PDB file of C-alpha atoms in Angstrom:
ATOM      1  CA  MET J1210     161.950 141.486-114.552  1.00  0.00           C
ATOM      2  CA  ILE J1211     165.145 143.225-112.892  1.00  0.00           C
ATOM      3  CA  LYS J1212     165.256 147.049-113.908  1.00  0.00           C
ATOM      4  CA  LEU J1213     167.257 148.179-111.219  1.00  0.00           C
ATOM      5  CA  VAL J1214     170.640 147.556-109.590  1.00  0.00           C
ATOM      6  CA  GLY J1215     172.491 149.042-107.278  1.00  0.00           C
ATOM      7  CA  PHE J1216     176.205 148.795-106.648  1.00  0.00           C
ATOM      8  CA  ASP J1217     177.541 149.044-103.267  1.00  0.00           C
ATOM      9  CA  GLY J1218     180.870 151.290-103.103  1.00  0.00           C
ATOM     10  CA  ASP J1219     183.524 150.406-100.282  1.00  0.00           C
ATOM     11  CA  ASP J1220     185.149 147.374-100.778  1.00  0.00           C
ATOM     12  CA  THR J1221     182.385 146.580-103.500  1.00  0.00           C
ATOM     13  CA  LEU J1222     183.482 148.929-106.466  1.00  0.00           C
ATOM     14  CA  TRP J1223     186.971 149.970-104.113  1.00  0.00           C
ATOM     15  CA  HIS J1224     188.833 148.836-100.944  1.00  0.00           C
ATOM     16  CA  SER J1225     187.884 150.279 -98.225  1.00  0.00           C
ATOM     17  CA  GLU J1226     187.930 147.792 -94.484  1.00  0.00           C
ATOM     18  CA  GLY J1227     191.854 146.723 -95.070  1.00  0.00           C
ATOM     19  CA  PHE J1228     192.944 150.501 -94.493  1.00  0.00           C
ATOM     20  CA  TYR J1229     190.581 151.006 -91.852  1.00  0.00           C
ATOM     21  CA  GLN J1230     192.173 147.526 -90.188  1.00  0.00           C
ATOM     22  CA  SER J1231     195.581 148.945 -90.941  1.00  0.00           C
ATOM     23  CA  ALA J1232     194.445 152.020 -88.657  1.00  0.00           C
ATOM     24  CA  HIS J1233     192.804 149.660 -85.341  1.00  0.00           C
ATOM     25  CA  ASP J1234     196.243 148.138 -85.732  1.00  0.00           C
ATOM     26  CA  ALA J1235     198.378 151.733 -85.376  1.00  0.00           C
ATOM     27  CA  PHE J1236     196.389 152.612 -82.850  1.00  0.00           C
ATOM     28  CA  GLU J1237     196.994 149.266 -80.745  1.00  0.00           C
ATOM     29  CA  GLN J1238     200.357 150.356 -81.053  1.00  0.00           C
ATOM     30  CA  ILE J1239     200.104 153.616 -79.076  1.00  0.00           C
ATOM     31  CA  VAL J1240     197.545 152.355 -76.600  1.00  0.00           C
ATOM     32  CA  GLY J1241     200.049 149.046 -75.680  1.00  0.00           C
ATOM     33  CA  HIS J1242     202.629 151.863 -74.895  1.00  0.00           C
ATOM     34  CA  TYR J1243     199.879 152.330 -71.883  1.00  0.00           C
ATOM     35  CA  VAL J1244     198.249 149.457 -71.244  1.00  0.00           C
ATOM     36  CA  ASP J1245     199.096 145.673 -71.203  1.00  0.00           C
ATOM     37  CA  LEU J1246     196.935 144.602 -74.324  1.00  0.00           C
ATOM     38  CA  ALA J1247     196.817 140.559 -73.965  1.00  0.00           C
ATOM     39  CA  HIS J1248     194.350 141.305 -70.774  1.00  0.00           C
ATOM     40  CA  LEU J1249     192.744 143.523 -72.233  1.00  0.00           C
ATOM     41  CA  GLY J1250     190.325 143.192 -75.578  1.00  0.00           C
ATOM     42  CA  LEU J1251     190.724 146.130 -76.812  1.00  0.00           C
ATOM     43  CA  ARG J1252     189.638 145.637 -80.151  1.00  0.00           C
ATOM     44  CA  ASP J1253     186.652 144.632 -78.850  1.00  0.00           C
ATOM     45  CA  ARG J1254     186.318 147.374 -76.448  1.00  0.00           C
ATOM     46  CA  LEU J1255     186.990 149.685 -79.632  1.00  0.00           C
ATOM     47  CA  LEU J1256     184.301 148.264 -81.538  1.00  0.00           C
ATOM     48  CA  ALA J1257     181.856 148.719 -78.519  1.00  0.00           C
ATOM     49  CA  THR J1258     182.922 152.216 -78.501  1.00  0.00           C
ATOM     50  CA  GLU J1259     182.183 152.626 -82.535  1.00  0.00           C
ATOM     51  CA  ARG J1260     178.934 151.242 -82.153  1.00  0.00           C
ATOM     52  CA  ARG J1261     177.476 153.236 -79.502  1.00  0.00           C
ATOM     53  CA  ASN J1262     179.033 156.625 -81.350  1.00  0.00           C
ATOM     54  CA  ILE J1263     177.458 155.830 -84.862  1.00  0.00           C
ATOM     55  CA  ARG J1264     174.576 157.322 -83.797  1.00  0.00           C
ATOM     56  CA  LEU J1265     176.054 160.325 -82.771  1.00  0.00           C
ATOM     57  CA  PHE J1266     178.883 160.515 -85.756  1.00  0.00           C
ATOM     58  CA  GLY J1267     177.748 158.009 -88.496  1.00  0.00           C
ATOM     59  CA  TYR J1268     179.954 155.629 -90.160  1.00  0.00           C
ATOM     60  CA  GLY J1269     183.579 156.266 -91.798  1.00  0.00           C
ATOM     61  CA  ALA J1270     186.889 157.532 -90.666  1.00  0.00           C
ATOM     62  CA  LYS J1271     185.746 160.926 -88.935  1.00  0.00           C
ATOM     63  CA  GLY J1272     183.494 158.486 -86.513  1.00  0.00           C
ATOM     64  CA  MET J1273     186.067 155.799 -86.537  1.00  0.00           C
ATOM     65  CA  THR J1274     188.845 159.173 -85.102  1.00  0.00           C
ATOM     66  CA  LEU J1275     186.883 160.531 -82.782  1.00  0.00           C
ATOM     67  CA  SER J1276     185.859 156.866 -81.644  1.00  0.00           C
ATOM     68  CA  MET J1277     189.266 156.054 -81.257  1.00  0.00           C
ATOM     69  CA  LEU J1278     190.296 158.768 -79.744  1.00  0.00           C
ATOM     70  CA  GLU J1279     187.472 158.361 -76.572  1.00  0.00           C
ATOM     71  CA  ALA J1280     188.675 154.841 -76.276  1.00  0.00           C
ATOM     72  CA  ALA J1281     192.128 155.726 -75.833  1.00  0.00           C
ATOM     73  CA  ILE J1282     191.517 158.331 -72.629  1.00  0.00           C
ATOM     74  CA  ASP J1283     188.916 155.942 -71.192  1.00  0.00           C
ATOM     75  CA  ILE J1284     191.216 152.702 -72.354  1.00  0.00           C
ATOM     76  CA  THR J1285     194.378 155.056 -69.899  1.00  0.00           C
ATOM     77  CA  GLN J1286     192.078 156.090 -67.944  1.00  0.00           C
ATOM     78  CA  SER J1287     193.227 159.803 -69.153  1.00  0.00           C
ATOM     79  CA  ARG J1288     197.143 159.115 -68.956  1.00  0.00           C
ATOM     80  CA  ILE J1289     197.424 159.018 -72.942  1.00  0.00           C
ATOM     81  CA  SER J1290     199.935 161.314 -73.934  1.00  0.00           C
ATOM     82  CA  ALA J1291     198.479 164.685 -76.801  1.00  0.00           C
ATOM     83  CA  THR J1292     201.582 163.903 -78.245  1.00  0.00           C
ATOM     84  CA  ASP J1293     199.277 160.256 -78.820  1.00  0.00           C
ATOM     85  CA  LEU J1294     196.077 161.363 -79.005  1.00  0.00           C
ATOM     86  CA  HIS J1295     198.108 163.681 -81.854  1.00  0.00           C
ATOM     87  CA  ARG J1296     199.063 160.709 -83.708  1.00  0.00           C
ATOM     88  CA  ILE J1297     195.219 158.998 -83.780  1.00  0.00           C
ATOM     89  CA  ILE J1298     194.212 161.845 -85.406  1.00  0.00           C
ATOM     90  CA  ALA J1299     197.406 161.460 -88.222  1.00  0.00           C
ATOM     91  CA  ILE J1300     195.522 158.069 -88.523  1.00  0.00           C
ATOM     92  CA  GLY J1301     192.448 158.455 -89.031  1.00  0.00           C
ATOM     93  CA  LYS J1302     193.518 161.740 -91.685  1.00  0.00           C
ATOM     94  CA  GLU J1303     195.645 158.875 -93.476  1.00  0.00           C
ATOM     95  CA  VAL J1304     192.720 156.828 -94.117  1.00  0.00           C
ATOM     96  CA  LEU J1305     190.997 159.952 -95.971  1.00  0.00           C
ATOM     97  CA  ALA J1306     193.464 160.792 -97.219  1.00  0.00           C
ATOM     98  CA  HIS J1307     194.442 157.115 -99.140  1.00  0.00           C
ATOM     99  CA  PRO J1308     193.669 157.293-102.848  1.00  0.00           C
ATOM    100  CA  VAL J1309     190.807 155.158-104.280  1.00  0.00           C
ATOM    101  CA  GLU J1310     191.705 151.782-105.312  1.00  0.00           C
ATOM    102  CA  LEU J1311     189.375 150.594-107.311  1.00  0.00           C
ATOM    103  CA  LEU J1312     188.834 145.984-106.981  1.00  0.00           C
ATOM    104  CA  PRO J1313     190.087 144.370-110.162  1.00  0.00           C
ATOM    105  CA  GLY J1314     187.609 144.294-112.890  1.00  0.00           C
ATOM    106  CA  ILE J1315     185.175 146.164-111.067  1.00  0.00           C
ATOM    107  CA  ARG J1316     184.452 148.850-113.598  1.00  0.00           C
ATOM    108  CA  ALA J1317     184.295 146.433-116.501  1.00  0.00           C
ATOM    109  CA  ALA J1318     181.238 144.629-114.293  1.00  0.00           C
ATOM    110  CA  VAL J1319     179.551 147.945-113.754  1.00  0.00           C
ATOM    111  CA  GLU J1320     179.250 147.942-117.746  1.00  0.00           C
ATOM    112  CA  ALA J1321     178.377 144.940-118.524  1.00  0.00           C
ATOM    113  CA  VAL J1322     175.507 145.280-116.136  1.00  0.00           C
ATOM    114  CA  ALA J1323     174.913 148.374-117.372  1.00  0.00           C
ATOM    115  CA  GLU J1324     174.527 147.322-120.824  1.00  0.00           C
ATOM    116  CA  HIS J1325     170.769 146.064-119.958  1.00  0.00           C
ATOM    117  CA  HIS J1326     169.786 147.638-116.629  1.00  0.00           C
ATOM    118  CA  HIS J1327     169.745 151.249-115.417  1.00  0.00           C
ATOM    119  CA  VAL J1328     172.493 151.219-112.393  1.00  0.00           C
ATOM    120  CA  VAL J1329     172.696 152.771-109.656  1.00  0.00           C
ATOM    121  CA  LEU J1330     175.450 153.243-106.462  1.00  0.00           C
ATOM    122  CA  ILE J1331     174.486 153.336-103.078  1.00  0.00           C
ATOM    123  CA  THR J1332     177.130 153.550-100.374  1.00  0.00           C
ATOM    124  CA  LYS J1333     177.225 155.086 -96.998  1.00  0.00           C
ATOM    125  CA  GLY J1334     179.407 157.136 -94.855  1.00  0.00           C
ATOM    126  CA  ASP J1335     180.836 160.479 -94.234  1.00  0.00           C
ATOM    127  CA  LEU J1336     179.420 162.464 -97.305  1.00  0.00           C
ATOM    128  CA  PHE J1337     182.563 164.074 -97.603  1.00  0.00           C
ATOM    129  CA  HIS J1338     184.296 161.601 -97.897  1.00  0.00           C
ATOM    130  CA  GLN J1339     181.813 159.454 -99.797  1.00  0.00           C
ATOM    131  CA  GLU J1340     181.723 162.281-102.454  1.00  0.00           C
ATOM    132  CA  GLN J1341     185.920 162.674-102.315  1.00  0.00           C
ATOM    133  CA  LYS J1342     185.871 158.877-103.584  1.00  0.00           C
ATOM    134  CA  VAL J1343     183.021 158.548-106.313  1.00  0.00           C
ATOM    135  CA  ALA J1344     185.138 161.674-107.994  1.00  0.00           C
ATOM    136  CA  SER J1345     187.963 159.826-107.720  1.00  0.00           C
ATOM    137  CA  SER J1346     186.919 156.415-108.311  1.00  0.00           C
ATOM    138  CA  GLY J1347     186.569 157.464-112.410  1.00  0.00           C
ATOM    139  CA  LEU J1348     183.226 155.840-112.009  1.00  0.00           C
ATOM    140  CA  ALA J1349     180.552 158.124-111.915  1.00  0.00           C
ATOM    141  CA  ASP J1350     180.021 158.131-114.919  1.00  0.00           C
ATOM    142  CA  LEU J1351     178.510 155.032-115.475  1.00  0.00           C
ATOM    143  CA  PHE J1352     175.492 155.011-112.905  1.00  0.00           C
ATOM    144  CA  ARG J1353     171.876 156.706-113.411  1.00  0.00           C
ATOM    145  CA  ARG J1354     172.328 158.347-109.851  1.00  0.00           C
ATOM    146  CA  ILE J1355     174.683 158.066-106.761  1.00  0.00           C
ATOM    147  CA  GLU J1356     172.560 158.017-103.511  1.00  0.00           C
ATOM    148  CA  ILE J1357     174.732 158.346 -99.663  1.00  0.00           C
ATOM    149  CA  VAL J1358     173.059 157.564 -97.557  1.00  0.00           C
ATOM    150  CA  SER J1359     173.766 157.814 -93.215  1.00  0.00           C
ATOM    151  CA  GLU J1360     171.997 153.944 -93.229  1.00  0.00           C
ATOM    152  CA  LYS J1361     171.286 150.858 -95.310  1.00  0.00           C
ATOM    153  CA  ASP J1362     167.800 150.063 -94.286  1.00  0.00           C
ATOM    154  CA  GLU J1363     164.870 148.952 -95.612  1.00  0.00           C
ATOM    155  CA  ARG J1364     163.432 153.023 -94.998  1.00  0.00           C
ATOM    156  CA  ALA J1365     166.632 153.666 -96.954  1.00  0.00           C
ATOM    157  CA  TYR J1366     166.246 151.366-100.017  1.00  0.00           C
ATOM    158  CA  ARG J1367     162.326 151.830-100.053  1.00  0.00           C
ATOM    159  CA  ARG J1368     163.055 155.517-100.699  1.00  0.00           C
ATOM    160  CA  VAL J1369     165.516 155.259-103.429  1.00  0.00           C
ATOM    161  CA  LEU J1370     162.827 152.962-105.136  1.00  0.00           C
ATOM    162  CA  ALA J1371     159.307 155.667-104.373  1.00  0.00           C
ATOM    163  CA  GLU J1372     162.015 158.253-106.532  1.00  0.00           C
ATOM    164  CA  PHE J1373     162.654 155.501-109.632  1.00  0.00           C
ATOM    165  CA  GLU J1374     158.963 154.848-109.146  1.00  0.00           C
ATOM    166  CA  LEU J1375     159.483 150.972-108.585  1.00  0.00           C
ATOM    167  CA  SER J1376     158.589 148.195-106.363  1.00  0.00           C
ATOM    168  CA  PRO J1377     160.832 146.296-104.571  1.00  0.00           C
ATOM    169  CA  GLN J1378     161.151 142.616-107.571  1.00  0.00           C
ATOM    170  CA  HIS J1379     161.822 144.652-109.769  1.00  0.00           C
ATOM    171  CA  PHE J1380     165.069 145.654-108.134  1.00  0.00           C
ATOM    172  CA  ALA J1381     169.219 144.227-107.400  1.00  0.00           C
ATOM    173  CA  MET J1382     171.681 144.964-104.924  1.00  0.00           C
ATOM    174  CA  VAL J1383     175.552 144.102-105.204  1.00  0.00           C
ATOM    175  CA  GLY J1384     177.314 144.666-102.212  1.00  0.00           C
ATOM    176  CA  ASN J1385     179.836 142.524 -99.751  1.00  0.00           C
ATOM    177  CA  SER J1386     177.911 143.179 -96.437  1.00  0.00           C
ATOM    178  CA  LEU J1387     175.058 140.714 -96.096  1.00  0.00           C
ATOM    179  CA  ARG J1388     173.882 143.101 -93.120  1.00  0.00           C
ATOM    180  CA  SER J1389     173.654 146.024 -95.381  1.00  0.00           C
ATOM    181  CA  ASP J1390     173.515 145.663 -99.421  1.00  0.00           C
ATOM    182  CA  ILE J1391     171.689 142.470 -99.054  1.00  0.00           C
ATOM    183  CA  ALA J1392     169.496 141.506 -96.771  1.00  0.00           C
ATOM    184  CA  PRO J1393     167.214 144.884 -96.385  1.00  0.00           C
ATOM    185  CA  VAL J1394     166.373 144.478-100.038  1.00  0.00           C
ATOM    186  CA  VAL J1395     165.337 140.977 -99.779  1.00  0.00           C
ATOM    187  CA  GLN J1396     163.587 141.513 -96.852  1.00  0.00           C
ATOM    188  CA  LEU J1397     161.837 143.827 -98.749  1.00  0.00           C
ATOM    189  CA  GLY J1398     161.385 141.561-101.688  1.00  0.00           C
ATOM    190  CA  GLY J1399     164.296 142.469-103.889  1.00  0.00           C
ATOM    191  CA  TRP J1400     166.948 140.604-104.722  1.00  0.00           C
ATOM    192  CA  GLY J1401     170.696 140.355-103.672  1.00  0.00           C
ATOM    193  CA  VAL J1402     174.635 139.582-105.664  1.00  0.00           C
ATOM    194  CA  TYR J1403     176.516 138.565-102.807  1.00  0.00           C
ATOM    195  CA  MET J1404     180.473 139.478-102.874  1.00  0.00           C
ATOM    196  CA  PRO J1405     182.094 138.962-100.114  1.00  0.00           C
ATOM    197  CA  TYR J1406     185.168 140.927 -99.344  1.00  0.00           C
ATOM    198  CA  HIS J1407     188.415 139.269 -97.898  1.00  0.00           C
ATOM    199  CA  VAL J1408     188.054 141.145 -94.511  1.00  0.00           C
ATOM    200  CA  THR J1409     184.640 142.193 -92.693  1.00  0.00           C
ATOM    201  CA  TRP J1410     184.366 145.367 -90.488  1.00  0.00           C
ATOM    202  CA  ALA J1411     183.232 143.244 -87.131  1.00  0.00           C
ATOM    203  CA  HIS J1412     179.842 145.197 -87.059  1.00  0.00           C
ATOM    204  CA  GLU J1413     178.511 144.792 -90.446  1.00  0.00           C
ATOM    205  CA  ALA J1414     179.170 140.801 -90.334  1.00  0.00           C
ATOM    206  CA  ASP J1415     176.647 141.040 -87.241  1.00  0.00           C
ATOM    207  CA  SER J1416     173.917 139.206 -89.206  1.00  0.00           C
ATOM    208  CA  ASP J1417     172.110 136.106 -88.718  1.00  0.00           C
ATOM    209  CA  PHE J1418     169.988 136.465 -92.729  1.00  0.00           C
ATOM    210  CA  VAL J1419     169.622 133.808 -94.537  1.00  0.00           C
ATOM    211  CA  ASP J1420     168.307 133.331 -97.334  1.00  0.00           C
ATOM    212  CA  HIS J1421     164.688 131.607 -97.677  1.00  0.00           C
ATOM    213  CA  THR J1422     163.710 132.433-100.877  1.00  0.00           C
ATOM    214  CA  SER J1423     166.552 132.308-103.930  1.00  0.00           C
ATOM    215  CA  HIS J1424     166.776 135.733-103.960  1.00  0.00           C
ATOM    216  CA  VAL J1425     170.451 135.796-103.133  1.00  0.00           C
ATOM    217  CA  ALA J1426     173.101 135.086-105.638  1.00  0.00           C
ATOM    218  CA  GLN J1427     176.629 134.890-104.493  1.00  0.00           C
ATOM    219  CA  VAL J1428     180.283 135.703-106.730  1.00  0.00           C
ATOM    220  CA  ASP J1429     183.602 135.241-106.079  1.00  0.00           C
ATOM    221  CA  GLY J1430     184.806 138.974-107.323  1.00  0.00           C
ATOM    222  CA  PRO J1431     183.726 141.072-109.893  1.00  0.00           C
ATOM    223  CA  SER J1432     183.550 139.103-113.314  1.00  0.00           C
ATOM    224  CA  GLY J1433     180.466 136.649-111.932  1.00  0.00           C
ATOM    225  CA  ILE J1434     178.336 139.819-111.354  1.00  0.00           C
ATOM    226  CA  ALA J1435     176.528 140.289-114.814  1.00  0.00           C
ATOM    227  CA  ALA J1436     176.195 136.541-114.807  1.00  0.00           C
ATOM    228  CA  ALA J1437     174.164 136.287-111.115  1.00  0.00           C
ATOM    229  CA  ILE J1438     172.396 139.145-112.301  1.00  0.00           C
ATOM    230  CA  GLU J1439     171.183 137.469-115.379  1.00  0.00           C
ATOM    231  CA  GLU J1440     170.657 134.479-112.835  1.00  0.00           C
ATOM    232  CA  LEU J1441     168.472 136.722-110.367  1.00  0.00           C
ATOM    233  CA  GLN J1442     166.770 137.884-113.624  1.00  0.00           C
ATOM    234  CA  THR J1443     165.743 133.934-115.182  1.00  0.00           C
ATOM    235  CA  ARG J1444     164.593 133.721-111.195  1.00  0.00           C
ATOM    236  CA  ALA J1445     162.624 136.591-111.066  1.00  0.00           C
ATOM    237  CA  ALA J1446     161.059 135.850-114.280  1.00  0.00           C
ATOM    238  CA  ALA J1447     159.879 131.827-113.105  1.00  0.00           C
TER     239      ALA J1447
END
């Protein structure tokens, strides 16, 4: 039986990636005053910088901002002005300060799952920013535990499950990222409810995961989560 259900935060409970995409658009406008974007592959170069820096800065708006500053200096060969560097910092601050916007119907979805299962929030990113999002979301009271991790991998999920004294087959994870929310859990022997978001960061979209075990159910939105969990429960019982 599935005893514990985890929920992702960004783009599962609340909107997130759209704000980062808007920040990238604003970044392009600034750097576009110095170089020809059409021949530069700016998004790919910024993504490469962000990936390289994840192990140093972690995930989130602060790491994105530092990577944008580094990329801007590199791409413009240090010609970018201090004024425009300050504009890039302001872009990052706007993402950090953006109000939390819940996905429609997500509170009801979590409440429906919580009627039959213990629920936890497992989200990754900058600790301070994620804590702010959780506090502002109005959802904290629904979760038995809130885990903010630096990376969502098998080791992180094993640690959470060990704290609950559960084996993976008793755990299901709900999220929008195959790479971070679904693949590690299923590879451990757990279950996944995949709820794609309309836009995904390229780093999170980089996954070759394929479910060969029928341990994953896909839903179009929050209204389908509770039924998907029960469907996985039926598969688990079988």
